[in-house]
Structure formats: C-alpha cells, structure tokens
XYZ file of C-alpha atoms in Angstrom:
430
model
C 159.076 128.906 88.234
C 161.557 126.888 86.093
C 165.226 127.776 85.883
C 166.926 128.509 82.568
C 169.766 126.226 81.417
C 172.296 128.694 82.756
C 170.815 128.429 86.192
C 171.471 124.697 86.620
C 173.980 125.329 89.398
C 171.556 127.533 91.281
C 168.825 124.930 90.839
C 170.981 122.166 92.257
C 172.071 124.310 95.212
C 168.486 125.222 95.954
C 167.301 121.621 95.769
C 170.219 120.449 97.927
C 168.871 122.638 100.743
C 165.248 121.606 100.151
C 163.804 119.533 103.018
C 161.202 117.888 100.797
C 162.350 114.904 98.711
C 162.838 115.995 95.089
C 164.018 114.036 92.048
C 164.486 115.035 88.416
C 163.689 112.466 85.735
C 164.565 112.268 82.065
C 163.135 109.568 79.801
C 162.042 107.583 82.835
C 165.428 107.465 84.595
C 166.922 109.413 87.478
C 169.376 112.186 86.613
C 169.194 113.995 89.958
C 167.865 113.488 93.498
C 168.408 115.751 96.494
C 169.695 114.437 99.864
C 166.178 114.286 101.335
C 165.080 112.031 98.475
C 168.138 109.780 98.801
C 167.630 109.448 102.544
C 163.972 108.596 102.110
C 164.841 105.704 99.806
C 167.811 104.506 101.854
C 170.484 105.698 99.413
C 173.791 107.305 100.403
C 174.887 108.876 97.145
C 173.310 110.079 93.916
C 175.455 107.638 91.952
C 173.399 104.770 93.390
C 170.280 105.810 91.506
C 171.528 108.017 88.653
C 170.599 106.387 85.365
C 168.328 103.877 87.111
C 164.696 103.457 85.925
C 162.357 105.301 88.218
C 159.782 102.493 87.939
C 162.074 100.353 90.104
C 160.990 102.465 93.069
C 157.266 102.411 92.269
C 154.905 99.697 93.456
C 153.487 97.592 90.621
C 149.835 98.564 91.117
C 150.755 102.284 90.981
C 152.934 102.152 87.844
C 150.202 102.915 85.302
C 149.121 105.982 87.239
C 152.755 107.053 87.682
C 153.465 106.756 83.958
C 150.322 108.732 83.145
C 151.425 111.634 85.344
C 154.955 111.557 83.909
C 153.562 111.756 80.374
C 151.260 114.634 81.289
C 154.166 116.535 82.843
C 156.413 115.894 79.819
C 153.747 117.225 77.455
C 153.416 120.447 79.476
C 155.585 123.489 78.899
C 158.148 124.731 81.380
C 155.953 127.627 82.472
C 152.944 125.395 83.185
C 152.008 125.204 86.889
C 152.516 121.936 88.682
C 149.925 119.272 87.940
C 147.501 118.166 90.680
C 149.194 115.897 93.233
C 148.631 112.162 93.280
C 149.106 109.423 95.835
C 151.818 106.893 95.029
C 152.925 103.591 96.530
C 156.730 103.556 96.559
C 159.382 100.968 97.452
C 162.559 101.612 99.467
C 165.910 99.937 98.984
C 165.122 97.341 101.659
C 161.809 96.460 99.984
C 159.566 98.246 102.476
C 156.614 100.072 100.980
C 155.123 103.437 101.868
C 152.612 105.955 100.509
C 153.382 109.581 99.698
C 151.841 112.430 97.788
C 153.720 113.262 94.573
C 153.626 116.429 92.475
C 155.012 116.560 88.929
C 156.041 119.528 86.793
C 158.050 120.097 83.643
C 161.554 121.540 83.954
C 164.874 121.860 82.103
C 168.216 120.581 83.374
C 171.472 120.445 81.429
C 169.586 121.461 78.283
C 167.303 118.446 78.664
C 163.517 118.472 79.002
C 162.902 116.783 82.322
C 160.204 116.161 84.909
C 160.587 117.351 88.468
C 158.970 115.093 91.084
C 158.288 116.431 94.571
C 157.320 114.084 97.379
C 155.465 115.237 100.454
C 157.293 113.675 103.391
C 154.791 115.131 105.860
C 152.041 113.073 104.267
C 153.462 109.869 105.700
C 153.403 111.354 109.196
C 149.852 112.548 108.757
C 148.808 109.113 107.589
C 150.518 107.448 110.535
C 148.700 109.723 112.948
C 145.421 109.174 111.123
C 145.658 105.379 111.134
C 144.258 104.897 114.675
C 141.288 107.145 113.871
C 140.737 105.426 110.519
C 140.984 102.013 112.136
C 138.532 103.041 114.861
C 136.046 104.348 112.277
C 136.513 101.227 110.212
C 135.624 98.910 113.093
C 132.697 101.121 114.078
C 131.373 101.058 110.508
C 131.723 97.285 110.373
C 129.880 96.975 113.696
C 126.983 99.084 112.412
C 126.864 97.109 109.168
C 126.716 93.805 111.053
C 124.091 95.226 113.414
C 121.853 96.485 110.609
C 122.299 93.231 108.692
C 121.577 90.768 111.522
C 119.190 92.548 113.899
C 116.338 93.477 111.481
C 115.714 89.865 110.323
C 115.180 88.936 113.972
C 112.426 91.569 114.229
C 110.733 90.889 110.890
C 108.720 87.825 112.068
C 106.823 90.230 114.356
C 105.866 92.464 111.399
C 102.147 93.329 111.455
C 101.065 92.835 107.842
C 97.620 94.402 107.583
C 95.480 95.633 104.705
C 92.420 96.567 106.756
C 90.803 99.765 105.397
C 90.712 101.225 108.903
C 94.504 101.406 109.106
C 94.514 104.013 106.339
C 92.416 106.474 108.342
C 93.028 108.108 111.736
C 90.717 107.158 114.588
C 89.265 110.671 114.783
C 88.257 110.696 111.106
C 84.484 111.452 110.856
C 83.946 108.505 108.519
C 85.640 106.148 110.991
C 83.580 107.467 113.908
C 80.342 107.042 111.932
C 81.320 103.529 110.869
C 81.989 102.525 114.482
C 78.566 103.809 115.545
C 76.869 101.892 112.750
C 78.729 98.673 113.591
C 77.573 99.002 117.187
C 73.954 98.703 116.003
C 74.259 96.575 112.869
C 76.260 93.443 112.054
C 79.647 93.913 110.467
C 80.054 93.328 106.754
C 83.058 91.042 107.138
C 81.527 87.962 105.558
C 82.956 84.934 103.837
C 80.637 83.466 101.198
C 81.272 79.999 99.779
C 79.648 79.008 96.475
C 79.045 75.339 95.681
C 78.136 74.048 92.224
C 78.017 70.635 90.628
C 75.940 67.546 90.112
C 73.556 66.186 92.744
C 73.753 69.257 94.976
C 70.575 68.237 96.771
C 71.494 64.586 97.225
C 71.728 63.073 100.699
C 75.536 62.842 100.697
C 76.131 66.409 99.539
C 73.578 67.942 101.926
C 74.920 65.931 104.881
C 78.446 67.107 104.080
C 77.119 70.655 103.625
C 75.421 70.548 107.033
C 78.525 69.027 108.642
C 80.595 71.900 107.278
C 78.127 74.473 108.609
C 78.121 72.925 112.105
C 81.913 72.671 112.143
C 82.271 76.337 111.224
C 79.796 77.353 113.935
C 82.158 75.872 116.528
C 85.102 77.890 115.227
C 86.017 80.639 117.751
C 86.585 83.071 114.875
C 83.045 82.557 113.554
C 79.955 84.297 114.904
C 77.186 82.887 112.687
C 76.770 80.595 109.699
C 73.855 80.935 107.293
C 73.045 77.948 105.075
C 70.135 75.944 103.707
C 70.351 73.506 106.617
C 70.644 76.211 109.300
C 68.440 79.042 107.990
C 64.859 78.969 109.327
C 61.902 78.485 107.001
C 58.475 79.605 108.217
C 55.436 77.793 106.818
C 51.778 77.655 107.769
C 50.271 74.654 109.558
C 46.925 73.528 110.958
C 47.872 74.858 114.398
C 49.369 78.151 113.168
C 52.843 78.063 111.649
C 55.851 75.784 111.564
C 59.509 76.852 111.873
C 62.153 74.480 110.556
C 65.301 74.698 108.394
C 64.888 75.325 104.702
C 66.208 71.797 104.251
C 65.725 69.617 107.295
C 68.538 67.081 107.491
C 66.435 64.832 109.730
C 63.740 64.464 107.041
C 65.939 63.718 104.057
C 64.524 60.198 103.830
C 61.014 61.631 103.342
C 61.942 63.900 100.418
C 63.560 63.593 97.020
C 66.388 65.802 95.677
C 63.928 67.473 93.282
C 61.549 68.305 96.138
C 64.407 69.767 98.204
C 65.510 71.916 95.280
C 61.951 73.156 94.781
C 61.549 73.934 98.487
C 64.834 75.892 98.595
C 64.037 77.928 95.476
C 60.520 78.654 96.758
C 61.836 80.211 99.996
C 61.827 83.969 99.400
C 64.661 84.594 101.874
C 66.885 81.795 100.602
C 66.337 82.436 96.888
C 69.213 84.392 95.285
C 70.955 84.423 98.663
C 71.535 80.821 99.720
C 70.423 79.187 96.485
C 70.373 80.381 92.876
C 67.039 80.983 91.189
C 67.394 77.802 89.119
C 68.817 75.732 91.962
C 72.128 75.062 90.196
C 74.230 76.573 92.987
C 74.040 76.880 96.756
C 76.029 79.057 99.125
C 77.192 79.127 102.702
C 77.561 82.527 104.383
C 80.097 82.693 107.213
C 79.894 85.752 109.487
C 83.026 85.971 111.659
C 83.539 87.789 114.899
C 85.133 91.206 114.499
C 88.557 90.544 113.009
C 91.132 93.251 113.628
C 93.618 92.655 110.835
C 94.320 90.815 107.616
C 96.362 88.076 109.268
C 93.343 87.002 111.344
C 91.261 86.909 108.169
C 93.939 84.818 106.491
C 93.841 82.415 109.428
C 90.046 82.175 109.102
C 90.276 81.423 105.385
C 92.815 78.674 105.978
C 90.578 77.068 108.598
C 87.471 77.391 106.397
C 89.172 75.766 103.413
C 90.545 73.045 105.665
C 87.011 72.308 106.920
C 85.710 72.259 103.326
C 88.324 69.679 102.430
C 87.536 67.632 105.525
C 83.856 67.606 104.536
C 84.817 66.351 101.038
C 83.258 69.372 99.349
C 86.382 70.769 97.676
C 85.198 69.471 94.285
C 81.953 71.422 94.665
C 83.505 74.687 95.873
C 83.805 76.885 92.788
C 84.174 80.395 94.221
C 84.362 82.499 97.349
C 83.508 86.143 97.784
C 82.893 88.800 100.383
C 84.996 91.320 102.246
C 87.320 88.717 103.749
C 88.325 86.940 100.500
C 88.849 90.334 98.866
C 91.104 91.521 101.686
C 93.054 88.254 101.600
C 93.441 88.453 97.812
C 94.881 91.965 98.133
C 97.185 90.762 100.912
C 98.455 87.867 98.819
C 98.884 90.140 95.818
C 100.957 92.510 97.952
C 103.180 89.700 99.225
C 103.487 88.132 95.774
C 104.490 91.444 94.191
C 107.177 91.932 96.838
C 108.459 88.398 96.297
C 108.757 89.160 92.576
C 109.857 92.779 92.353
C 112.398 92.848 95.198
C 114.539 89.953 93.863
C 114.173 91.192 90.273
C 115.169 94.742 91.238
C 118.150 93.507 93.245
C 119.252 91.076 90.527
C 119.095 93.742 87.814
C 120.933 96.212 90.038
C 123.706 93.779 90.960
C 124.137 92.800 87.314
C 124.312 96.479 86.376
C 127.013 97.106 88.988
C 129.025 94.109 87.797
C 128.631 95.167 84.159
C 129.749 98.742 84.869
C 132.642 98.089 87.250
C 133.555 94.379 86.829
C 134.451 94.061 90.506
C 132.921 91.240 92.531
C 133.754 93.141 95.707
C 131.512 95.980 94.518
C 128.714 93.497 93.809
C 129.040 91.853 97.236
C 129.082 95.183 99.056
C 126.050 96.309 97.051
C 124.124 93.178 98.023
C 124.961 93.634 101.700
C 124.019 97.319 101.561
C 120.671 96.637 99.891
C 119.817 93.967 102.457
C 120.751 96.236 105.354
C 118.803 99.227 104.000
C 115.620 97.325 103.127
C 115.460 95.108 106.224
C 116.292 98.003 108.572
C 113.567 100.178 107.071
C 110.934 97.439 107.265
C 112.040 96.630 110.825
C 111.132 100.203 111.795
C 107.486 99.210 111.352
C 107.976 96.584 114.050
C 109.773 98.988 116.388
C 107.143 101.718 115.987
C 104.204 99.294 116.059
C 102.897 100.464 112.677
C 101.134 98.047 110.299
C 102.781 97.094 107.034
C 100.114 97.979 104.452
C 99.623 97.829 100.711
C 101.100 101.327 100.448
C 104.082 100.358 102.606
C 104.821 97.433 100.308
C 106.238 99.795 97.660
C 109.122 100.663 99.994
C 111.287 97.504 99.629
C 111.593 97.599 95.814
C 111.833 101.398 95.882
C 114.636 101.374 98.461
C 116.414 98.619 96.544
C 116.390 100.732 93.388
C 117.467 103.899 95.219
C 120.295 102.081 97.008
C 121.569 100.681 93.729
C 121.392 104.130 92.115
C 123.326 105.683 95.003
C 125.971 102.947 94.873
C 126.402 103.356 91.117
C 127.086 107.072 91.631
C 129.486 106.307 94.503
C 131.402 103.636 92.602
C 131.572 105.853 89.538
C 133.001 108.727 91.613
C 135.567 106.383 93.188
C 136.569 105.078 89.784
C 136.953 108.612 88.447
C 139.053 109.607 91.473
C 141.210 106.522 90.985
C 141.839 107.489 87.366
C 143.022 110.881 88.594
C 145.529 109.177 90.872
C 143.674 109.821 94.126
C 143.606 106.904 96.545
C 142.815 105.968 100.123
C 140.760 108.253 102.329
C 141.223 111.166 99.937
C 139.427 109.168 97.254
C 136.375 108.739 99.482
C 136.395 112.399 100.413
C-alpha cells in the first residue's frame, strides 16, 4: 500500500531497513535508493546516483523492456497492485552484468508521482545454484540432438522398402492362408510381360534378338520360366503322328519367310492373343520369376530385364510392359517420387513460414535440425523393429514435417509473447 505525502519519512525509514534492493524513480532518474540497492550496484552513498538516469544501470538489450514497464507503472494509480515481475539485465559500477527479477509499482514521494522498483536479490542466488543443473541439461539435450541427427541416417540404408500386398495383412488372415494354399498348387501370378511392336517383327534379325533375350532371361537366377514365340511349343500333326517344335523355330528361319512366320504364329491357338496379337502387329515375352519376397527384389529383376533388352538391341521395339511386377514397381517409384517431392516442399514452406513470422535465422536453423531429427528418427524405427516401409508408411515423413513445423511455430510464438512480457531465460521456456 502506498504512503501519503505526509508519510515520506516513514517510507524512507521503512525502506532503509528493507533487505531487498529498492529504488524510487521519477522521470527516469533516481531520487532514492535504499542501502541494499546501493550495495548491490557498488555505490557508497545515495548522492552517487541521485539525479542519474536509471538507464545507465540497465543493459542495452533490456532497455526497451525496462522502459515499457516504467511507462506501465507510471500510468497506473497509486492504489494499483504491483505489476507482474520481469527479468532484467543490469550493470554494476565496475561494468559487471547480472540478472535479477524486478517489480514495479506506482508511488508518491515528496509530492511527486514516482515509480518504485524492487529487485529480488535472492533470484541471483537461485540462478547461480541452478546453473550447474541447467548446464547439465543443456549438454544432455545437445547430446540427444546430435544422436538423433547422426544415428538414424546410418540406419536408413537398411530400410526395407516394400509394397507387397502381403505386408498389409497378418499371416493368420484367412485370405492369406487361402492364397498360400493356392500358390502351393498353382504358379504364382508375379509375371513380367514385355510387349514388342514395330516394323519387321518377324525378320531374321528381330527374331534372333528376341530368342537371345529369352535364353538370357532363362539363365537369370530370379527367373523361373520364360514364354515366347521361340520357346513355346507348337504341336502339329505329321505322317508319323505329331510333331512338337517351337511356334517359331530359330533353326529353320532360312526355310521360311517373315509372312509365313507371322501366319504360323497367329494360327497357333495358344500363342494367339497371348504371345502374338491377332493381326500379328505385336509380340510379347512373358517372364515368370521365382517367388519374390519384396518390392526391392522385383525392382532388381526389372533392372536386369531392361538391361538384357538393351543388350539384345530390342529397346526400340519395346513399347510397354505389364503384369504384377511392373505394377508393383510403378507404385514403389510413385511412393519414392512423392516423398522426394513433398518432403522438401513441406520443409521449404515451413522454414520460409518460420522466417517470415519471426525473422530469426537461428529459429530457421533449429527448425531444420528438428525436422531432420524427427523424420529420420521415426523412419529409422522401421529398421530397428524390422518392419517394412510401405505405401501407407510413406505418408509419415511429410506428415511429421508439417506437424513439427506447426509445433515449432506455436513454441516460437509463445517464446516471443513471453519475451514481450519481459520474461526471459528458463522462466520463458516454462
């Protein structure tokens, strides 16, 4: 409660006995300071600071906040309770700096409207005792940040990227059990079909290259069978019974013309609309692999198949590929491509948003490090737990990037608001 003008003597006597540092300001200059305040700032007598600007004892970076609190206290009435405390950086006579908690309130002294400033001397002791704990937590936090930033990238090369339909269902699912029983009796449907179109498909050069490709693929350890015009059997009647030979016999090319070969292929009821189109304008090669367990094995098979096609000089004739394997690989590539697009775009937009809102490069750098640590650590959990990274899992990196940015925006905004209120240091984070 404020004293009346007639109680100035009592006020001074009371403040002289006060252990907490107290100063009274008028128009930004000192008009009174108790012994505790003088001792704190290395002064022997009140005359050393009376009439001196109070800003001389305030650190430059804290002056705007100090002035704001002084103005708020001056605009308050004498009966208004003390304003919320604020942390200030102050400067002693010898130039040393220290941090204290300051409380401001309006008062009257010698018929003048003044501001009473109370400093909490105990705060400095608390901070000094807290420094070892804060320092220990700081180093521990930095260690965790470095760990989560550097360790996950080491694990990511072992990530099992798989889009196999079986990974989406548990092993005891009735549909999975039935599928396994069927595959035990019937061939798997993991096929790779190559479609060739162009001029002179049934010429000697093209058919020799086509047969070379089929034989090369048959020797591939990932391939079980290859069905083509030069490998598929054709059964025809003969004088002695029947004759079994390929639909197009490479050894007898010299005895036939391209038109005759086309007619023979189209006339075969098993090859028509399977290995050759009904008009003979396109031929196919059906590759049946061994049982492939995941999408990466299928990707490896596709790379080897396309490499063999190029080696056989048939890349200009290959117009399309279809089947379960190309479809799975297309989905896999789409998943990887989307991640390569959306993750950088999400991060770039988020970092720009943080810079635009707060204009602090430190905030942008910390946001980038945090996003990298969160995303890579989460994806690395798939490696640690042995779980496949699927099409559904691929939504996590951009989602986590966006959520991390949103959380950081809220955090930075709260810190900025606390700073405007004069709260700093650990109290600002709390």
